[in-house]
Short mmCIF file of C-alpha atoms and ligand atoms in Angstrom, two decimals:
data_model
loop_
_atom_site.label_atom_id
_atom_site.label_comp_id
_atom_site.label_asym_id
_atom_site.label_seq_id
_atom_site.Cartn_x
_atom_site.Cartn_y
_atom_site.Cartn_z
CA MET Y 1 22.91 167.93 210.54
CA LYS Y 2 22.40 170.07 207.46
CA LYS Y 3 25.58 170.51 205.44
CA LEU Y 4 26.87 174.08 205.33
CA PRO Y 5 26.65 175.76 201.90
CA LEU Y 6 29.86 175.66 199.87
CA HIS Y 7 30.59 179.38 200.06
CA THR Y 8 30.31 179.25 203.87
CA ARG Y 9 32.72 176.32 203.96
CA ILE Y 10 35.15 178.20 201.72
CA MET Y 11 34.90 181.23 204.01
CA LEU Y 12 35.62 179.04 207.01
CA GLY Y 13 38.66 177.67 205.16
CA LEU Y 14 39.78 181.23 204.49
CA ALA Y 15 39.33 182.30 208.11
CA ALA Y 16 41.10 179.17 209.37
CA GLY Y 17 43.96 179.88 206.92
CA ILE Y 18 44.36 183.42 208.27
CA ILE Y 19 44.33 182.23 211.88
CA PHE Y 20 46.77 179.40 211.15
CA GLY Y 21 49.12 181.75 209.26
CA LEU Y 22 49.09 184.30 212.07
CA LEU Y 23 49.64 181.57 214.66
CA CYS Y 24 52.68 180.32 212.73
CA ILE Y 25 54.14 183.83 212.79
CA PHE Y 26 53.27 184.32 216.46
CA LEU Y 27 54.68 180.96 217.52
CA LYS Y 28 57.73 181.50 215.27
CA ILE Y 29 57.16 178.27 213.36
CA PRO Y 30 59.77 178.27 210.54
CA VAL Y 31 58.46 179.35 207.12
CA VAL Y 32 59.73 176.10 205.55
CA PHE Y 33 57.27 174.07 207.60
CA THR Y 34 54.26 175.78 206.02
CA VAL Y 35 55.91 175.85 202.59
CA ASN Y 36 56.74 172.13 202.72
CA TYR Y 37 53.66 170.71 204.42
CA ILE Y 38 50.71 173.10 203.98
CA LYS Y 39 51.30 174.90 200.70
CA PRO Y 40 51.30 171.72 198.54
CA ALA Y 41 47.58 171.19 199.32
CA GLY Y 42 46.87 174.66 197.88
CA THR Y 43 49.06 174.01 194.86
CA ILE Y 44 47.25 170.74 194.14
CA PHE Y 45 43.91 172.54 194.35
CA VAL Y 46 44.98 175.26 191.91
CA ASN Y 47 46.50 172.66 189.59
CA LEU Y 48 43.19 170.78 189.53
CA LEU Y 49 41.36 173.94 188.53
CA LYS Y 50 43.89 174.66 185.81
CA LEU Y 51 43.76 171.06 184.66
CA ILE Y 52 40.15 171.29 183.59
CA ALA Y 53 40.22 174.82 182.17
CA MET Y 54 41.33 173.84 178.65
CA PRO Y 55 38.96 170.87 178.11
CA LEU Y 56 36.14 172.91 179.62
CA ILE Y 57 36.63 175.85 177.27
CA PHE Y 58 36.97 173.56 174.29
CA ALA Y 59 33.89 171.41 174.92
CA SER Y 60 31.60 174.15 176.20
CA LEU Y 61 32.47 176.58 173.42
CA ILE Y 62 31.81 173.99 170.72
CA VAL Y 63 28.47 173.14 172.32
CA GLY Y 64 27.75 176.85 172.81
CA VAL Y 65 28.44 177.79 169.18
CA THR Y 66 26.36 174.90 167.82
CA ASN Y 67 23.51 175.80 170.22
CA LEU Y 68 23.45 179.29 168.71
CA GLY Y 69 22.48 177.76 165.40
CA ASP Y 70 23.69 180.62 163.25
CA ILE Y 71 26.80 182.69 162.90
CA THR Y 72 25.21 186.14 162.95
CA LYS Y 73 24.31 185.59 166.60
CA LEU Y 74 27.93 184.75 167.32
CA SER Y 75 29.18 187.97 165.75
CA LYS Y 76 26.59 189.90 167.78
CA ILE Y 77 27.86 188.30 170.99
CA GLY Y 78 31.47 188.94 169.94
CA GLY Y 79 30.90 192.61 169.06
CA ARG Y 80 29.02 193.41 172.27
CA THR Y 81 31.46 191.52 174.43
CA ILE Y 82 34.52 193.31 173.07
CA LEU Y 83 32.79 196.69 173.29
CA LEU Y 84 31.84 196.12 176.93
CA PHE Y 85 35.29 194.78 177.79
CA ILE Y 86 37.01 197.84 176.38
CA THR Y 87 34.59 200.38 177.83
CA THR Y 88 34.71 198.94 181.34
CA THR Y 89 38.50 198.75 181.22
CA ILE Y 90 38.83 202.40 180.19
CA PHE Y 91 36.48 203.33 183.05
CA ALA Y 92 38.68 201.34 185.43
CA ALA Y 93 41.84 203.16 184.31
CA THR Y 94 40.11 206.51 184.67
CA ILE Y 95 38.71 205.78 188.13
CA GLY Y 96 42.18 204.66 189.23
CA LEU Y 97 43.77 207.81 187.89
CA VAL Y 98 41.21 210.16 189.43
CA LEU Y 99 41.47 208.53 192.86
CA ALA Y 100 45.27 208.47 192.77
CA ASN Y 101 45.27 212.20 191.94
CA LEU Y 102 42.78 212.98 194.68
CA ILE Y 103 44.38 210.88 197.42
CA ASN Y 104 48.04 211.24 196.38
CA PRO Y 105 49.21 208.06 198.12
CA GLY Y 106 52.86 208.72 197.21
CA ARG Y 107 53.06 211.84 199.33
CA LEU Y 108 53.61 209.89 202.56
CA ILE Y 109 56.73 208.09 201.33
CA THR Y 110 59.78 209.73 202.85
CA LEU Y 111 63.13 209.71 201.06
CA ASP Y 112 64.56 207.20 203.55
CA THR Y 113 61.65 204.78 203.19
CA ARG Y 114 61.85 205.08 199.42
CA GLN Y 115 65.53 204.24 199.36
CA GLU Y 116 65.10 201.37 201.79
CA ILE Y 117 62.30 199.76 199.75
CA LEU Y 118 64.13 200.33 196.46
CA ASP Y 119 67.24 198.60 197.83
CA LEU Y 120 65.24 195.70 199.23
CA TYR Y 121 63.27 194.86 196.10
CA SER Y 122 65.38 195.98 193.16
CA GLY Y 123 66.57 192.38 192.59
CA GLU Y 124 63.02 191.17 192.06
CA VAL Y 125 62.33 193.97 189.60
CA ASN Y 126 65.31 193.01 187.46
CA GLN Y 127 63.85 189.52 187.11
CA THR Y 128 60.49 190.79 185.89
CA THR Y 129 61.68 193.36 183.38
CA GLY Y 130 62.70 190.67 180.88
CA VAL Y 131 59.12 189.51 180.25
CA ALA Y 132 57.85 193.06 179.76
CA ARG Y 133 60.75 193.82 177.41
CA GLN Y 134 59.65 190.98 175.13
CA VAL Y 135 56.16 192.49 174.95
CA LEU Y 136 57.55 195.96 174.27
CA GLU Y 137 59.72 194.65 171.47
CA GLN Y 138 56.98 192.79 169.61
CA GLY Y 139 55.27 194.21 166.51
CA PRO Y 140 51.85 195.92 166.75
CA LEU Y 141 49.96 192.97 165.27
CA ASP Y 142 51.91 190.18 166.94
CA SER Y 143 49.20 189.62 169.56
CA LEU Y 144 46.68 188.99 166.79
CA VAL Y 145 49.02 186.60 164.99
CA LYS Y 146 49.48 184.66 168.22
CA ILE Y 147 45.75 183.89 168.40
CA VAL Y 148 46.03 181.56 165.41
CA PRO Y 149 47.91 178.43 166.46
CA VAL Y 150 50.02 176.23 164.21
CA ASN Y 151 49.33 173.12 166.22
CA ILE Y 152 46.27 172.64 168.37
CA PHE Y 153 47.93 170.05 170.60
CA GLY Y 154 50.81 172.43 171.15
CA SER Y 155 48.32 175.13 172.21
CA ALA Y 156 46.49 172.78 174.53
CA ALA Y 157 49.77 172.01 176.27
CA ASP Y 158 50.00 175.46 177.84
CA ASN Y 159 47.18 177.28 179.65
CA ALA Y 160 48.69 180.58 178.55
CA ASN Y 161 47.35 179.78 175.07
CA MET Y 162 43.72 180.02 176.09
CA LEU Y 163 42.85 182.36 173.20
CA GLN Y 164 44.21 179.87 170.67
CA ILE Y 165 41.88 177.21 172.03
CA VAL Y 166 38.98 179.68 171.97
CA PHE Y 167 39.80 180.42 168.33
CA PHE Y 168 39.96 176.76 167.33
CA ALA Y 169 36.79 175.83 169.24
CA ILE Y 170 34.82 178.62 167.53
CA LEU Y 171 36.15 177.50 164.15
CA PHE Y 172 35.22 173.91 164.96
CA GLY Y 173 31.74 174.91 166.14
CA ILE Y 174 31.08 177.01 163.02
CA ALA Y 175 32.23 174.15 160.79
CA LEU Y 176 29.88 171.78 162.64
CA LEU Y 177 27.00 174.09 161.72
CA LYS Y 178 27.99 173.87 158.07
CA ILE Y 179 28.12 170.08 157.64
CA PRO Y 180 25.01 167.86 157.26
CA PRO Y 181 23.15 167.24 160.56
CA GLY Y 182 23.53 163.48 160.14
CA LYS Y 183 27.27 163.92 160.53
CA SER Y 184 27.37 166.80 163.01
CA LYS Y 185 24.88 165.36 165.53
CA PRO Y 186 27.08 162.59 166.98
CA VAL Y 187 30.04 164.98 167.23
CA ILE Y 188 27.92 167.58 169.07
CA ALA Y 189 26.48 164.88 171.34
CA PHE Y 190 30.02 163.74 172.13
CA PHE Y 191 31.16 167.21 173.18
CA ASP Y 192 27.94 167.74 175.10
CA GLY Y 193 28.75 164.60 177.06
CA VAL Y 194 32.34 165.72 177.60
CA ASN Y 195 31.04 169.03 178.87
CA ASP Y 196 28.86 167.30 181.47
CA VAL Y 197 31.77 165.13 182.56
CA ILE Y 198 33.88 168.21 183.13
CA LEU Y 199 31.13 169.90 185.13
CA ALA Y 200 30.99 166.78 187.31
CA ILE Y 201 34.77 167.02 187.81
CA ILE Y 202 34.37 170.69 188.84
CA HIS Y 203 31.97 169.52 191.55
CA PHE Y 204 34.57 167.07 192.87
CA ILE Y 205 37.23 169.76 192.87
CA MET Y 206 34.97 172.22 194.66
CA MET Y 207 34.55 169.77 197.51
CA LEU Y 208 38.26 170.33 198.14
CA ALA Y 209 37.94 174.11 197.90
CA PRO Y 210 37.76 174.86 201.65
CA PHE Y 211 40.99 172.90 202.25
CA GLY Y 212 42.69 174.35 199.18
CA VAL Y 213 41.79 177.87 200.22
CA PHE Y 214 42.98 177.21 203.78
CA ALA Y 215 46.38 176.06 202.51
CA LEU Y 216 46.74 178.91 200.01
CA ILE Y 217 45.96 181.64 202.52
CA ALA Y 218 47.97 180.16 205.39
CA SER Y 219 51.09 179.80 203.24
CA LEU Y 220 50.62 183.24 201.70
CA ILE Y 221 50.52 184.94 205.10
CA VAL Y 222 53.57 183.06 206.31
CA GLU Y 223 55.51 183.83 203.13
CA ILE Y 224 54.68 187.53 203.20
CA ALA Y 225 55.82 187.81 206.80
CA GLY Y 226 58.99 185.83 205.99
CA ASP Y 227 61.59 185.41 208.68
CA ASN Y 228 61.32 189.02 209.75
CA PRO Y 229 57.61 189.80 210.32
CA SER Y 230 58.18 193.17 211.96
CA LYS Y 231 60.19 194.42 208.94
CA ALA Y 232 57.47 193.16 206.57
CA TRP Y 233 54.84 194.92 208.64
CA GLU Y 234 56.85 198.17 208.67
CA ILE Y 235 57.06 198.19 204.86
CA LEU Y 236 53.42 197.23 204.41
CA SER Y 237 52.25 199.99 206.72
CA ALA Y 238 54.32 202.58 204.82
CA LEU Y 239 52.37 201.54 201.73
CA MET Y 240 48.98 201.44 203.44
CA LEU Y 241 47.55 204.53 201.70
CA TYR Y 242 48.60 203.16 198.32
CA GLY Y 243 46.80 199.87 199.04
CA PHE Y 244 43.77 201.72 200.36
CA THR Y 245 43.53 203.80 197.15
CA ILE Y 246 43.50 200.67 195.01
CA ILE Y 247 40.94 198.84 197.14
CA LEU Y 248 38.72 201.93 197.22
CA GLY Y 249 38.99 202.13 193.42
CA LEU Y 250 37.99 198.48 193.03
CA VAL Y 251 34.93 199.00 195.21
CA VAL Y 252 33.98 202.24 193.41
CA HIS Y 253 34.35 200.56 190.00
CA ALA Y 254 32.12 197.64 190.99
CA GLY Y 255 29.63 199.88 192.78
CA ILE Y 256 29.26 202.33 189.90
CA VAL Y 257 30.18 200.63 186.61
CA TYR Y 258 28.99 197.05 187.23
CA PHE Y 259 26.01 198.17 189.26
CA SER Y 260 24.85 200.47 186.42
CA LEU Y 261 25.47 197.92 183.68
CA LEU Y 262 23.48 195.29 185.55
CA LYS Y 263 20.69 197.64 186.56
CA PHE Y 264 20.21 199.57 183.34
CA LEU Y 265 21.27 197.16 180.61
CA ALA Y 266 20.44 193.79 182.14
CA LYS Y 267 17.73 194.89 184.62
CA LYS Y 268 19.26 192.64 187.24
CA SER Y 269 19.73 193.13 190.95
CA PHE Y 270 23.33 193.73 191.94
CA ALA Y 271 22.81 191.92 195.25
CA ILE Y 272 21.51 188.77 193.56
CA PHE Y 273 24.36 188.96 191.07
CA LEU Y 274 26.95 189.16 193.84
CA ARG Y 275 25.32 186.29 195.69
CA GLY Y 276 25.43 184.20 192.52
CA ILE Y 277 29.15 184.61 191.94
CA ARG Y 278 30.44 184.59 195.52
CA GLU Y 279 32.14 181.21 195.17
CA ALA Y 280 34.04 182.45 192.12
CA GLN Y 281 34.98 185.64 193.97
CA LEU Y 282 36.26 183.70 196.97
CA LEU Y 283 38.38 181.53 194.70
CA ALA Y 284 39.68 184.53 192.77
CA PHE Y 285 40.70 186.06 196.10
CA SER Y 286 42.45 182.91 197.30
CA THR Y 287 44.18 181.92 194.06
CA SER Y 288 44.91 185.40 192.56
CA SER Y 289 44.27 183.86 189.18
CA SER Y 290 41.33 184.53 186.89
CA ALA Y 291 42.43 181.63 184.68
CA ALA Y 292 42.22 179.18 187.59
CA THR Y 293 38.87 180.67 188.65
CA LEU Y 294 37.40 180.33 185.16
CA PRO Y 295 35.74 176.91 185.58
CA VAL Y 296 34.01 178.01 188.77
CA ASN Y 297 33.00 181.38 187.32
CA MET Y 298 31.47 179.54 184.38
CA GLU Y 299 29.51 177.27 186.69
CA CYS Y 300 28.34 180.20 188.86
CA VAL Y 301 27.01 182.36 186.02
CA GLN Y 302 25.28 179.43 184.35
CA LYS Y 303 23.79 177.74 187.40
CA ASN Y 304 23.14 180.66 189.74
CA LEU Y 305 22.50 183.48 187.31
CA GLY Y 306 20.92 181.51 184.48
CA VAL Y 307 23.30 182.79 181.77
CA SER Y 308 23.11 180.63 178.65
CA GLU Y 309 25.97 178.29 177.82
CA GLU Y 310 26.52 179.89 174.42
CA VAL Y 311 27.19 183.29 176.01
CA SER Y 312 29.14 182.20 179.07
CA SER Y 313 31.35 179.79 177.15
CA PHE Y 314 32.35 182.63 174.85
CA VAL Y 315 32.50 185.65 177.18
CA LEU Y 316 34.21 184.10 180.21
CA PRO Y 317 37.29 182.43 178.63
CA LEU Y 318 37.83 185.55 176.58
CA GLY Y 319 37.34 187.71 179.66
CA ALA Y 320 39.74 185.63 181.75
CA THR Y 321 42.44 186.36 179.17
CA ILE Y 322 41.80 189.94 178.07
CA ASN Y 323 39.33 191.67 180.39
CA MET Y 324 41.05 192.76 183.57
CA ASP Y 325 39.48 195.88 185.02
CA GLY Y 326 41.02 195.30 188.44
CA THR Y 327 44.49 194.97 186.94
CA CYS Y 328 44.01 198.09 184.83
CA LEU Y 329 42.81 200.17 187.77
CA TYR Y 330 45.70 198.94 189.87
CA GLN Y 331 48.18 199.82 187.12
CA SER Y 332 47.02 203.41 186.86
CA VAL Y 333 47.09 203.97 190.63
CA ALA Y 334 50.51 202.29 190.85
CA ALA Y 335 51.94 204.43 188.04
CA VAL Y 336 50.84 207.68 189.71
CA PHE Y 337 52.03 206.43 193.10
CA ILE Y 338 55.49 205.48 191.82
CA ALA Y 339 55.87 208.79 189.97
CA GLU Y 340 54.90 210.72 193.08
CA ALA Y 341 57.13 208.69 195.39
CA MET Y 342 60.05 209.19 192.98
CA GLY Y 343 59.39 212.95 193.03
CA LEU Y 344 58.21 213.20 189.41
CA GLU Y 345 55.47 215.50 188.09
CA LEU Y 346 53.08 213.83 185.67
CA SER Y 347 51.81 216.03 182.85
CA ILE Y 348 48.25 215.68 181.51
CA ALA Y 349 49.73 213.99 178.43
CA SER Y 350 51.48 211.39 180.61
CA GLN Y 351 48.25 210.77 182.52
CA VAL Y 352 46.34 210.17 179.28
CA MET Y 353 49.16 207.87 178.24
CA ILE Y 354 48.67 205.95 181.49
CA VAL Y 355 44.96 205.37 180.73
CA LEU Y 356 45.81 204.11 177.24
CA THR Y 357 48.74 201.91 178.13
CA ALA Y 358 47.10 200.52 181.30
CA THR Y 359 44.15 199.47 179.14
CA LEU Y 360 46.48 197.71 176.70
CA ALA Y 361 48.75 196.29 179.38
CA SER Y 362 45.80 194.78 181.25
CA ILE Y 363 44.56 193.19 178.02
CA GLY Y 364 48.01 191.67 177.57
CA ALA Y 365 48.34 190.47 181.17
CA ALA Y 366 47.78 186.76 181.71
CA GLY Y 367 45.24 185.58 184.30
CA VAL Y 368 47.92 184.38 186.69
CA PRO Y 369 49.33 185.78 189.94
CA GLY Y 370 51.60 188.78 189.50
CA ALA Y 371 51.01 189.22 185.76
CA GLY Y 372 49.63 192.73 186.22
CA MET Y 373 52.78 193.89 187.96
CA VAL Y 374 55.00 192.62 185.16
CA MET Y 375 52.92 194.44 182.57
CA LEU Y 376 53.01 197.60 184.69
CA ILE Y 377 56.55 198.14 183.41
CA ILE Y 378 55.07 198.95 180.00
CA VAL Y 379 52.82 201.60 181.55
CA LEU Y 380 55.72 203.11 183.48
CA GLU Y 381 58.04 203.28 180.48
CA SER Y 382 55.49 204.91 178.22
CA ALA Y 383 54.68 207.55 180.84
CA GLY Y 384 58.38 208.30 181.36
CA ILE Y 385 58.52 206.84 184.87
CA PRO Y 386 61.68 204.79 185.66
CA ALA Y 387 60.88 201.06 185.72
CA ALA Y 388 63.16 200.67 188.75
CA GLY Y 389 60.38 202.37 190.72
CA LEU Y 390 58.45 199.13 190.47
CA ALA Y 391 60.45 197.97 193.48
CA LEU Y 392 58.35 200.35 195.59
CA ILE Y 393 55.19 198.32 195.14
CA VAL Y 394 56.49 194.75 195.17
CA ALA Y 395 55.86 194.14 198.89
CA PRO Y 396 52.06 194.45 199.02
CA ASP Y 397 51.54 193.19 195.49
CA ARG Y 398 50.34 189.70 196.30
CA ILE Y 399 47.67 191.03 198.67
CA LEU Y 400 46.48 193.60 196.13
CA ASP Y 401 46.60 190.94 193.42
CA MET Y 402 44.01 188.95 195.38
CA CYS Y 403 41.70 191.96 195.47
CA ARG Y 404 42.14 193.00 191.84
CA THR Y 405 41.57 189.42 190.67
CA VAL Y 406 38.18 189.49 192.41
CA LEU Y 407 37.26 192.53 190.31
CA ASN Y 408 38.63 190.87 187.18
CA VAL Y 409 36.33 187.87 187.48
CA THR Y 410 33.40 190.03 188.62
CA GLY Y 411 33.84 192.12 185.45
CA ASP Y 412 33.77 189.02 183.26
CA ALA Y 413 30.61 187.76 184.96
CA THR Y 414 28.95 191.20 184.62
CA VAL Y 415 29.61 191.29 180.89
CA ALA Y 416 28.31 187.71 180.52
CA VAL Y 417 25.05 188.63 182.30
CA VAL Y 418 24.61 191.83 180.28
CA VAL Y 419 25.35 190.23 176.89
CA ASP Y 420 23.09 187.31 177.69
CA SER Y 421 20.20 189.46 178.83
CA ARG Y 422 20.41 191.58 175.66
CA LEU Y 423 20.64 188.53 173.44
CA ASN Y 424 18.03 186.38 175.10
CA GLY Y 425 15.71 189.22 176.02
CA GLY Y 426 16.68 189.06 179.68
CA LYS Y 427 15.38 185.56 180.19
CA ALA Y 428 18.26 184.70 182.48
CA GLU Y 429 16.76 184.34 185.92
CA PRO Y 430 18.77 183.49 188.99
CA LEU Y 431 18.18 179.95 190.15
CA ASN Y 432 18.38 178.96 193.76
CA ARG Y 433 20.80 176.27 194.70
N1 LIG G 1 46.25 187.97 189.05
C1 LIG G 1 45.45 188.68 188.10
C2 LIG G 1 44.46 187.74 187.46
O1 LIG G 1 44.71 186.58 187.32
C3 LIG G 1 46.29 189.37 187.05
C4 LIG G 1 47.14 190.43 187.73
O2 LIG G 1 48.23 190.14 188.17
O3 LIG G 1 46.68 191.57 187.85
O4 LIG G 1 43.40 188.13 187.07
#
């Protein structure tokens, strides 16, 4: 019998996870059972993906930079990448804002519901404010300073330091171009070999993907429902219009911004593009983490969309850390929603402030579950909306996080395809697997 393609197997894992999760709720199986016996399989899967992210970035970026052969090409890639990242993110914030103003999702929240949700989730909000406070208190150039590490082994010890590794790998690659070929060749060959080893490991890990995804989704459903599924459902349905506005925004952003970039700048078919990155999208959805999805996104754009290693190894790690269109769009809808539900009027100035701060807050958000919500506090404070209002959107956040992470990784892949096609004269052709 012919083996099913990987993306079909992952989808089956996803569907089985949903059915299993719902069955657990229906049969009243205690939450601890799923948390203790099913969830660990998902955690192991995500850990494996995270495990290879750092070595992958390091080896592939060094090989990528040395493949480029000269530094001017690197600065071209860098300039175009940053420009596209910022433009698409501003578009995302604007689309979110326009939709939130048109749909007004906060109008359906009654005073009673508002109070009930605020009471239920205010504890969780207090925990998150600390992290955002630290960001608010730092100096304007602190984020830049943080890119330059003092100890490369220290940086490699924490996946949150992805940009530091990117910085060091670029420096290393450039230096390799400067030393005599007799000396650089064996070093490049070594990292080339390491790169292939890591790609082989990604293949092993992906064989586990259907099971990992099953475990992640099943435990997520059970945890969201908690011990009182009908209460959870009641709160989620009160926030349905808010969730719908965000999901609509994500679809509109992909359908307009990414579609146009691919069609007009890269001359690529959107359908082929989506087919090429579906495995990465499925993983982004199941893990809610663009950092964990990075290795698979890298593999998808290189193998299925023919993007060169030099471009993908630069654009994607950078994108996974700073380019989060989905997060930005979500933050602007959430800010308007919270203001509306709290009975506040937002002036034009506050709305412009939301676009600006959501762009910055999404750049600062890490590619891990829930990071966007923590950074939302910064958007709220600068638009004069009380941070306590965050409690209103805690309940559906994990579900929306899954959706916005899909857009985050799709945005990174779009920019990689566009930059590559401009640089290599559009030679990237999709390969069939
Ligand atoms: N989970 C998102 C990501 O990893 C970040 C967020 O919370 O919005 O891309």
